[in-house]
Each structure stands twice: as C-alpha cells, then as structure tokens.
C-alpha cells in the first residue's frame, strides 16, 4: 500500500537528507518509523505526502505515484503533521468541516465520524471553541480527527502521540489496530520505543537518511541476542554516527 524506491532528498547543493530509501508497507500492517532527531523521518513523510518533491526516486501510495497522480494519492492518505498549530482562528468543528469539504465527505458520514472520534478523544465539548484556546494536546486530537475524517486506507502520522494524554494515546493506538485489522496500512514515526514494541508489526529504523533496519522486532532482537530494544537502537545509531 505504501512503497518507496530509492527515495532521495538533497537540500541545497550537497546536504543529503534522505539517501536512496526503499521500503514497502503491506495491507494490514502497522509500521513504526524510528530514528533520532534529524534522521530524516519528517522529510520522508513529507515526500510520501507530496509536500516535498524528491530529488530522486519514487513513492507510490495505494497504487498511485505521488508525483504523477498526486490528487489520487493524496485522497487515499490520512496525514497528521508534527505541528498542530494551523488555522487557529477557526473553531475545532469549523476546521474539521473544512477538511471534510476538501475531501467531499458526505454530511451524514462526516457527522457520524465526528461524533464517534470526538467522544473517543473526549473533546466533544471543545469543538465549538476557537483552536487558539486549545492546549497543544487538544489541537493534536483535533488534527487527528480532521485527518481521519475521510477514512482513507493509508495513514501516515508524524509523531502523532506527542502531547496526547494517556487516554487519548490509548484510543489512537486502538484506532490504528482497528484500521490495520480491516486490511489498511499505518506508518507512524515515534521516539517512544515501547510504543513501537507493543504496537507495530514491523519497524523501519533510519539515521542520516539511511536505512539501518527494516523488518519485525523479533528479527531485530534475534540479531542482537540478550539486548533490549533501547540498547539495540542506541548501539545502531551510535555505530552509524561513527561510521559516517
């Protein structure tokens, strides 16, 4: 459902942010995207969603090339950015309806989904307030609801749990599981290894824009017997820094 081939981004004349990254996320999979700050995760996600144009390589979402069939690809994506501070002059409900209008979600369908997700995230009473009055966590909840309003098959989420309270983070993880169980795909970046360990079918680890590992957590721990996930991760990124 989500596939990249030699995806590459060069900023300026010589800063290689993403280096020929190739991966494939199948239907029904939740994949954790892991790496230290500055590893290139957000740049990859922005290329997947069409915000940035790759210097080289390609990204295909649900069979649609993000460069050649951008509208079809984007219509099949739910994208949650790492910054929820947009259009804060709108109320939460106005923002959700704005996004629903963009994706041409029928009124009855959107009302049902708004009600369900607002209740799950415990934000119903705040929907008619301007988002500038929201806390960071409330804005994050609102961005997630808006991103999922058209119920697309592929979810691409950039640090989606940042700022969420434990109850909301739990609901989002449950929603990811439910979505994947229906034969859809979820890619989300995270710094919290415990979340990846408990939630993901596979993980993709990068550093300096290069792939360090792609596969199951079981496969990774088998390669490093006797070490916990945190130690494995720290050893991998330290090695790559030294090598670079």
PDB file of C-alpha atoms in Angstrom:
ATOM      1  CA  UNK A   1       0.000   0.000   0.000  1.00  0.00           C
ATOM      2  CA  UNK A   2       2.936   2.340   0.679  1.00  0.00           C
ATOM      3  CA  UNK A   3       6.092   1.786  -1.324  1.00  0.00           C
ATOM      4  CA  UNK A   4       9.218   3.820  -1.918  1.00  0.00           C
ATOM      5  CA  UNK A   5      12.047   3.118  -4.338  1.00  0.00           C
ATOM      6  CA  UNK A   6      15.390   4.891  -3.912  1.00  0.00           C
ATOM      7  CA  UNK A   7      13.658   7.865  -2.309  1.00  0.00           C
ATOM      8  CA  UNK A   8      16.226  10.641  -2.033  1.00  0.00           C
ATOM      9  CA  UNK A   9      16.231  14.265  -0.888  1.00  0.00           C
ATOM     10  CA  UNK A  10      19.141  16.657  -1.275  1.00  0.00           C
ATOM     11  CA  UNK A  11      18.768  20.106   0.303  1.00  0.00           C
ATOM     12  CA  UNK A  12      20.771  22.875  -1.314  1.00  0.00           C
ATOM     13  CA  UNK A  13      23.696  21.633  -3.332  1.00  0.00           C
ATOM     14  CA  UNK A  14      25.102  18.918  -1.105  1.00  0.00           C
ATOM     15  CA  UNK A  15      23.091  18.101   2.063  1.00  0.00           C
ATOM     16  CA  UNK A  16      21.836  14.547   1.645  1.00  0.00           C
ATOM     17  CA  UNK A  17      18.828  14.343   3.981  1.00  0.00           C
ATOM     18  CA  UNK A  18      17.417  11.047   2.671  1.00  0.00           C
ATOM     19  CA  UNK A  19      19.654   8.564   0.904  1.00  0.00           C
ATOM     20  CA  UNK A  20      18.019   6.149  -1.591  1.00  0.00           C
ATOM     21  CA  UNK A  21      15.469   4.797   0.891  1.00  0.00           C
ATOM     22  CA  UNK A  22      13.324   1.861  -0.255  1.00  0.00           C
ATOM     23  CA  UNK A  23      10.613   0.157   1.767  1.00  0.00           C
ATOM     24  CA  UNK A  24       7.216  -1.496   1.325  1.00  0.00           C
ATOM     25  CA  UNK A  25       4.276  -1.480   3.737  1.00  0.00           C
ATOM     26  CA  UNK A  26       1.664  -4.128   3.043  1.00  0.00           C
ATOM     27  CA  UNK A  27      -2.074  -4.141   3.716  1.00  0.00           C
ATOM     28  CA  UNK A  28      -2.888  -4.841   7.338  1.00  0.00           C
ATOM     29  CA  UNK A  29       0.472  -3.645   8.680  1.00  0.00           C
ATOM     30  CA  UNK A  30       1.343  -1.076  11.326  1.00  0.00           C
ATOM     31  CA  UNK A  31       4.909   0.100  10.806  1.00  0.00           C
ATOM     32  CA  UNK A  32       6.827   2.212  13.297  1.00  0.00           C
ATOM     33  CA  UNK A  33       9.228   4.722  11.768  1.00  0.00           C
ATOM     34  CA  UNK A  34      12.093   5.190  14.207  1.00  0.00           C
ATOM     35  CA  UNK A  35      15.246   7.281  14.283  1.00  0.00           C
ATOM     36  CA  UNK A  36      16.971  10.032  16.294  1.00  0.00           C
ATOM     37  CA  UNK A  37      16.213  13.716  15.802  1.00  0.00           C
ATOM     38  CA  UNK A  38      17.450  14.814  12.396  1.00  0.00           C
ATOM     39  CA  UNK A  39      17.434  11.279  10.996  1.00  0.00           C
ATOM     40  CA  UNK A  40      15.233  12.303   8.058  1.00  0.00           C
ATOM     41  CA  UNK A  41      11.875  10.866   9.191  1.00  0.00           C
ATOM     42  CA  UNK A  42       9.830  14.032   8.667  1.00  0.00           C
ATOM     43  CA  UNK A  43      11.479  14.638   5.299  1.00  0.00           C
ATOM     44  CA  UNK A  44      10.498  11.119   4.211  1.00  0.00           C
ATOM     45  CA  UNK A  45       6.929  11.664   5.385  1.00  0.00           C
ATOM     46  CA  UNK A  46       6.698  14.988   3.557  1.00  0.00           C
ATOM     47  CA  UNK A  47       7.828  13.282   0.356  1.00  0.00           C
ATOM     48  CA  UNK A  48       5.289  10.488   0.847  1.00  0.00           C
ATOM     49  CA  UNK A  49       2.505  13.038   1.226  1.00  0.00           C
ATOM     50  CA  UNK A  50       3.569  15.243  -1.683  1.00  0.00           C
ATOM     51  CA  UNK A  51       4.653  18.230   0.405  1.00  0.00           C
ATOM     52  CA  UNK A  52       8.238  17.857  -0.789  1.00  0.00           C
ATOM     53  CA  UNK A  53       9.347  16.730  -4.239  1.00  0.00           C
ATOM     54  CA  UNK A  54      12.014  14.012  -4.105  1.00  0.00           C
ATOM     55  CA  UNK A  55      15.367  14.753  -5.685  1.00  0.00           C
ATOM     56  CA  UNK A  56      15.392  11.151  -6.902  1.00  0.00           C
ATOM     57  CA  UNK A  57      13.284   8.046  -6.562  1.00  0.00           C
ATOM     58  CA  UNK A  58       9.557   7.470  -6.215  1.00  0.00           C
ATOM     59  CA  UNK A  59       6.760   6.929  -3.715  1.00  0.00           C
ATOM     60  CA  UNK A  60       3.580   5.032  -4.503  1.00  0.00           C
ATOM     61  CA  UNK A  61       0.536   5.178  -2.229  1.00  0.00           C
ATOM     62  CA  UNK A  62      -2.276   2.686  -2.847  1.00  0.00           C
ATOM     63  CA  UNK A  63      -1.078   2.217  -6.406  1.00  0.00           C
ATOM     64  CA  UNK A  64      -0.780   5.948  -7.165  1.00  0.00           C
ATOM     65  CA  UNK A  65       2.564   7.637  -7.759  1.00  0.00           C
ATOM     66  CA  UNK A  66       2.664  10.709  -5.508  1.00  0.00           C
ATOM     67  CA  UNK A  67       4.253  12.787  -8.283  1.00  0.00           C
ATOM     68  CA  UNK A  68       2.378  11.516 -11.340  1.00  0.00           C
ATOM     69  CA  UNK A  69      -1.060  11.005  -9.745  1.00  0.00           C
ATOM     70  CA  UNK A  70      -0.833  13.406  -6.834  1.00  0.00           C
ATOM     71  CA  UNK A  71      -4.551  14.045  -6.240  1.00  0.00           C
ATOM     72  CA  UNK A  72      -5.469  10.358  -6.272  1.00  0.00           C
ATOM     73  CA  UNK A  73      -2.561   9.510  -3.990  1.00  0.00           C
ATOM     74  CA  UNK A  74      -3.344  12.310  -1.530  1.00  0.00           C
ATOM     75  CA  UNK A  75      -7.035  11.451  -1.417  1.00  0.00           C
ATOM     76  CA  UNK A  76      -6.115   7.984  -0.133  1.00  0.00           C
ATOM     77  CA  UNK A  77      -3.905   9.291   2.707  1.00  0.00           C
ATOM     78  CA  UNK A  78      -4.604  10.480   6.229  1.00  0.00           C
ATOM     79  CA  UNK A  79      -1.702  12.749   7.125  1.00  0.00           C
ATOM     80  CA  UNK A  80      -1.038  14.076  10.617  1.00  0.00           C
ATOM     81  CA  UNK A  81       1.831  16.571  10.663  1.00  0.00           C
ATOM     82  CA  UNK A  82       4.218  17.116  13.557  1.00  0.00           C
ATOM     83  CA  UNK A  83       2.856  20.649  14.125  1.00  0.00           C
ATOM     84  CA  UNK A  84      -0.830  21.062  15.087  1.00  0.00           C
ATOM     85  CA  UNK A  85      -0.741  24.875  15.164  1.00  0.00           C
ATOM     86  CA  UNK A  86      -2.605  25.748  11.944  1.00  0.00           C
ATOM     87  CA  UNK A  87      -5.740  27.816  11.227  1.00  0.00           C
ATOM     88  CA  UNK A  88      -6.113  28.515  14.920  1.00  0.00           C
ATOM     89  CA  UNK A  89      -8.694  31.236  14.270  1.00  0.00           C
ATOM     90  CA  UNK A  90     -11.223  28.523  13.375  1.00  0.00           C
ATOM     91  CA  UNK A  91     -13.219  26.528  15.866  1.00  0.00           C
ATOM     92  CA  UNK A  92     -12.428  22.835  16.030  1.00  0.00           C
ATOM     93  CA  UNK A  93     -15.672  21.983  14.288  1.00  0.00           C
ATOM     94  CA  UNK A  94     -15.094  24.557  11.537  1.00  0.00           C
ATOM     95  CA  UNK A  95     -11.669  23.091  10.861  1.00  0.00           C
ATOM     96  CA  UNK A  96     -12.975  19.521  10.664  1.00  0.00           C
ATOM     97  CA  UNK A  97     -15.756  20.579   8.280  1.00  0.00           C
ATOM     98  CA  UNK A  98     -13.213  22.474   6.172  1.00  0.00           C
ATOM     99  CA  UNK A  99     -11.107  19.338   5.757  1.00  0.00           C
ATOM    100  CA  UNK A 100     -14.231  17.226   5.164  1.00  0.00           C
ATOM    101  CA  UNK A 101     -15.261  19.641   2.399  1.00  0.00           C
ATOM    102  CA  UNK A 102     -11.843  19.315   0.770  1.00  0.00           C
ATOM    103  CA  UNK A 103     -12.286  15.534   0.649  1.00  0.00           C
ATOM    104  CA  UNK A 104     -16.005  15.800  -0.273  1.00  0.00           C
ATOM    105  CA  UNK A 105     -17.143  13.704   2.664  1.00  0.00           C
ATOM    106  CA  UNK A 106     -20.978  13.394   2.676  1.00  0.00           C
ATOM    107  CA  UNK A 107     -22.675  15.268   5.529  1.00  0.00           C
ATOM    108  CA  UNK A 108     -24.223  12.234   7.187  1.00  0.00           C
ATOM    109  CA  UNK A 109     -20.946  10.319   7.086  1.00  0.00           C
ATOM    110  CA  UNK A 110     -18.897  13.194   8.465  1.00  0.00           C
ATOM    111  CA  UNK A 111     -21.345  13.879  11.299  1.00  0.00           C
ATOM    112  CA  UNK A 112     -21.202  10.263  12.370  1.00  0.00           C
ATOM    113  CA  UNK A 113     -17.411  10.147  12.275  1.00  0.00           C
ATOM    114  CA  UNK A 114     -17.028  13.476  14.080  1.00  0.00           C
ATOM    115  CA  UNK A 115     -19.322  12.295  16.862  1.00  0.00           C
ATOM    116  CA  UNK A 116     -17.529   8.968  17.230  1.00  0.00           C
ATOM    117  CA  UNK A 117     -13.974  10.314  17.221  1.00  0.00           C
ATOM    118  CA  UNK A 118     -14.731  13.366  19.371  1.00  0.00           C
ATOM    119  CA  UNK A 119     -16.204  11.064  22.002  1.00  0.00           C
ATOM    120  CA  UNK A 120     -13.246   8.705  21.832  1.00  0.00           C
ATOM    121  CA  UNK A 121     -10.815  11.604  22.288  1.00  0.00           C
ATOM    122  CA  UNK A 122     -13.020  13.326  24.920  1.00  0.00           C
ATOM    123  CA  UNK A 123     -13.053  16.608  23.024  1.00  0.00           C
ATOM    124  CA  UNK A 124     -16.759  17.000  22.163  1.00  0.00           C
ATOM    125  CA  UNK A 125     -17.342  19.971  24.470  1.00  0.00           C
ATOM    126  CA  UNK A 126     -14.413  21.907  22.970  1.00  0.00           C
ATOM    127  CA  UNK A 127     -15.396  21.575  19.298  1.00  0.00           C
ATOM    128  CA  UNK A 128     -17.164  24.958  19.181  1.00  0.00           C
ATOM    129  CA  UNK A 129     -14.276  26.854  20.743  1.00  0.00           C
ATOM    130  CA  UNK A 130     -11.520  28.560  18.684  1.00  0.00           C
ATOM    131  CA  UNK A 131      -8.481  26.333  18.391  1.00  0.00           C
ATOM    132  CA  UNK A 132      -6.254  29.151  19.656  1.00  0.00           C
ATOM    133  CA  UNK A 133      -7.809  28.432  23.065  1.00  0.00           C
ATOM    134  CA  UNK A 134      -6.846  24.738  22.877  1.00  0.00           C
ATOM    135  CA  UNK A 135      -3.885  23.198  24.620  1.00  0.00           C
ATOM    136  CA  UNK A 136      -1.257  21.507  22.444  1.00  0.00           C
ATOM    137  CA  UNK A 137      -2.768  18.118  23.213  1.00  0.00           C
ATOM    138  CA  UNK A 138      -6.280  19.257  22.281  1.00  0.00           C
ATOM    139  CA  UNK A 139      -5.008  20.636  18.972  1.00  0.00           C
ATOM    140  CA  UNK A 140      -3.294  17.323  18.302  1.00  0.00           C
ATOM    141  CA  UNK A 141      -6.554  15.455  18.908  1.00  0.00           C
ATOM    142  CA  UNK A 142      -8.353  17.818  16.537  1.00  0.00           C
ATOM    143  CA  UNK A 143      -5.726  17.359  13.809  1.00  0.00           C
ATOM    144  CA  UNK A 144      -6.090  13.583  14.076  1.00  0.00           C
ATOM    145  CA  UNK A 145      -9.888  13.755  13.807  1.00  0.00           C
ATOM    146  CA  UNK A 146      -9.665  16.027  10.764  1.00  0.00           C
ATOM    147  CA  UNK A 147      -7.041  13.847   9.091  1.00  0.00           C
ATOM    148  CA  UNK A 148      -9.148  10.719   9.527  1.00  0.00           C
ATOM    149  CA  UNK A 149     -12.484  12.291   8.580  1.00  0.00           C
ATOM    150  CA  UNK A 150     -12.466  10.832   5.036  1.00  0.00           C
ATOM    151  CA  UNK A 151     -11.467   7.380   6.312  1.00  0.00           C
ATOM    152  CA  UNK A 152      -8.657   6.720   3.800  1.00  0.00           C
ATOM    153  CA  UNK A 153      -6.844   3.376   3.514  1.00  0.00           C
ATOM    154  CA  UNK A 154      -3.326   4.661   4.310  1.00  0.00           C
ATOM    155  CA  UNK A 155      -2.483   6.561   7.486  1.00  0.00           C
ATOM    156  CA  UNK A 156       0.817   8.480   7.593  1.00  0.00           C
ATOM    157  CA  UNK A 157       1.324  10.014  11.014  1.00  0.00           C
ATOM    158  CA  UNK A 158       4.291  12.133  12.112  1.00  0.00           C
ATOM    159  CA  UNK A 159       4.781  11.822  15.890  1.00  0.00           C
ATOM    160  CA  UNK A 160       1.004  11.583  16.373  1.00  0.00           C
ATOM    161  CA  UNK A 161       1.111  10.904  20.123  1.00  0.00           C
ATOM    162  CA  UNK A 162       3.121  13.978  21.062  1.00  0.00           C
ATOM    163  CA  UNK A 163       1.116  15.950  23.597  1.00  0.00           C
ATOM    164  CA  UNK A 164      -1.694  13.408  23.912  1.00  0.00           C
ATOM    165  CA  UNK A 165      -2.844  12.426  27.372  1.00  0.00           C
ATOM    166  CA  UNK A 166      -2.663   8.693  28.207  1.00  0.00           C
ATOM    167  CA  UNK A 167      -6.347   8.081  27.460  1.00  0.00           C
ATOM    168  CA  UNK A 168      -6.145   9.743  24.047  1.00  0.00           C
ATOM    169  CA  UNK A 169      -2.898   7.933  23.200  1.00  0.00           C
ATOM    170  CA  UNK A 170      -4.596   4.659  24.096  1.00  0.00           C
ATOM    171  CA  UNK A 171      -7.558   5.447  21.840  1.00  0.00           C
ATOM    172  CA  UNK A 172      -5.285   6.352  18.940  1.00  0.00           C
ATOM    173  CA  UNK A 173      -3.384   3.079  19.298  1.00  0.00           C
ATOM    174  CA  UNK A 174      -6.685   1.200  19.354  1.00  0.00           C
ATOM    175  CA  UNK A 175      -7.795   3.052  16.216  1.00  0.00           C
ATOM    176  CA  UNK A 176      -4.555   2.096  14.482  1.00  0.00           C
ATOM    177  CA  UNK A 177      -5.138  -1.560  15.337  1.00  0.00           C
ATOM    178  CA  UNK A 178      -8.745  -1.401  14.143  1.00  0.00           C
ATOM    179  CA  UNK A 179      -7.696   0.269  10.887  1.00  0.00           C
ATOM    180  CA  UNK A 180      -4.982  -2.297  10.150  1.00  0.00           C
ATOM    181  CA  UNK A 181      -7.330  -5.157  11.029  1.00  0.00           C
ATOM    182  CA  UNK A 182      -9.574  -4.023   8.170  1.00  0.00           C
ATOM    183  CA  UNK A 183      -6.728  -4.524   5.694  1.00  0.00           C
ATOM    184  CA  UNK A 184      -5.343  -0.995   5.731  1.00  0.00           C
ATOM    185  CA  UNK A 185      -1.853   0.363   6.416  1.00  0.00           C
ATOM    186  CA  UNK A 186      -0.423   2.652   9.088  1.00  0.00           C
ATOM    187  CA  UNK A 187       3.008   4.302   9.083  1.00  0.00           C
ATOM    188  CA  UNK A 188       3.825   6.431  12.103  1.00  0.00           C
ATOM    189  CA  UNK A 189       7.021   7.998  13.344  1.00  0.00           C
ATOM    190  CA  UNK A 190       7.841   7.816  17.022  1.00  0.00           C
ATOM    191  CA  UNK A 191      10.636   8.324  19.526  1.00  0.00           C
ATOM    192  CA  UNK A 192       8.966   6.047  22.051  1.00  0.00           C
ATOM    193  CA  UNK A 193      10.415   2.596  21.507  1.00  0.00           C
ATOM    194  CA  UNK A 194       7.980   0.978  23.912  1.00  0.00           C
ATOM    195  CA  UNK A 195       5.082   2.086  21.692  1.00  0.00           C
ATOM    196  CA  UNK A 196       6.737   0.598  18.628  1.00  0.00           C
ATOM    197  CA  UNK A 197       7.477  -2.607  20.520  1.00  0.00           C
ATOM    198  CA  UNK A 198       3.866  -3.123  21.640  1.00  0.00           C
ATOM    199  CA  UNK A 199       2.007  -1.805  18.588  1.00  0.00           C
ATOM    200  CA  UNK A 200       3.956  -2.458  15.407  1.00  0.00           C
ATOM    201  CA  UNK A 201       4.103  -5.394  13.035  1.00  0.00           C
ATOM    202  CA  UNK A 202       7.374  -4.034  11.664  1.00  0.00           C
ATOM    203  CA  UNK A 203       9.764  -1.185  12.311  1.00  0.00           C
ATOM    204  CA  UNK A 204      11.839   0.927   9.971  1.00  0.00           C
ATOM    205  CA  UNK A 205      14.932   2.486  11.550  1.00  0.00           C
ATOM    206  CA  UNK A 206      16.888   5.210   9.781  1.00  0.00           C
ATOM    207  CA  UNK A 207      19.731   7.567  10.628  1.00  0.00           C
ATOM    208  CA  UNK A 208      21.320  10.258   8.472  1.00  0.00           C
ATOM    209  CA  UNK A 209      18.668   9.416   5.870  1.00  0.00           C
ATOM    210  CA  UNK A 210      19.866   5.823   5.506  1.00  0.00           C
ATOM    211  CA  UNK A 211      18.084   2.620   6.395  1.00  0.00           C
ATOM    212  CA  UNK A 212      19.569   0.802   9.374  1.00  0.00           C
ATOM    213  CA  UNK A 213      16.906  -1.865   9.731  1.00  0.00           C
ATOM    214  CA  UNK A 214      13.587  -2.868   8.226  1.00  0.00           C
ATOM    215  CA  UNK A 215      11.627  -5.850   9.494  1.00  0.00           C
ATOM    216  CA  UNK A 216       9.990  -7.341  12.563  1.00  0.00           C
ATOM    217  CA  UNK A 217      11.016  -6.605  16.115  1.00  0.00           C
ATOM    218  CA  UNK A 218      11.549 -10.323  16.607  1.00  0.00           C
ATOM    219  CA  UNK A 219      14.002 -10.347  13.736  1.00  0.00           C
ATOM    220  CA  UNK A 220      15.873  -7.379  15.181  1.00  0.00           C
ATOM    221  CA  UNK A 221      16.208  -8.879  18.649  1.00  0.00           C
ATOM    222  CA  UNK A 222      17.335 -12.185  17.168  1.00  0.00           C
ATOM    223  CA  UNK A 223      20.213 -10.312  15.532  1.00  0.00           C
ATOM    224  CA  UNK A 224      21.177  -8.879  18.945  1.00  0.00           C
ATOM    225  CA  UNK A 225      20.591 -11.675  21.496  1.00  0.00           C
ATOM    226  CA  UNK A 226      20.480 -10.689  25.145  1.00  0.00           C
ATOM    227  CA  UNK A 227      19.950  -6.944  24.483  1.00  0.00           C
ATOM    228  CA  UNK A 228      16.785  -4.929  24.989  1.00  0.00           C
ATOM    229  CA  UNK A 229      15.324  -2.764  22.246  1.00  0.00           C
ATOM    230  CA  UNK A 230      16.631   0.516  23.659  1.00  0.00           C
ATOM    231  CA  UNK A 231      20.221  -0.779  23.841  1.00  0.00           C
ATOM    232  CA  UNK A 232      19.984  -2.173  20.300  1.00  0.00           C
ATOM    233  CA  UNK A 233      18.687   1.148  18.973  1.00  0.00           C
ATOM    234  CA  UNK A 234      21.333   3.240  20.728  1.00  0.00           C
ATOM    235  CA  UNK A 235      24.107   0.936  19.534  1.00  0.00           C
ATOM    236  CA  UNK A 236      22.834   1.125  15.956  1.00  0.00           C
ATOM    237  CA  UNK A 237      22.651   4.925  15.752  1.00  0.00           C
ATOM    238  CA  UNK A 238      25.981   5.372  17.561  1.00  0.00           C
ATOM    239  CA  UNK A 239      27.637   2.972  15.121  1.00  0.00           C
ATOM    240  CA  UNK A 240      26.227   4.854  12.183  1.00  0.00           C
ATOM    241  CA  UNK A 241      27.467   8.184  13.525  1.00  0.00           C
ATOM    242  CA  UNK A 242      30.963   6.789  13.972  1.00  0.00           C
ATOM    243  CA  UNK A 243      30.882   5.197  10.536  1.00  0.00           C
ATOM    244  CA  UNK A 244      29.715   8.441   8.916  1.00  0.00           C
TER     245      UNK A 244
END
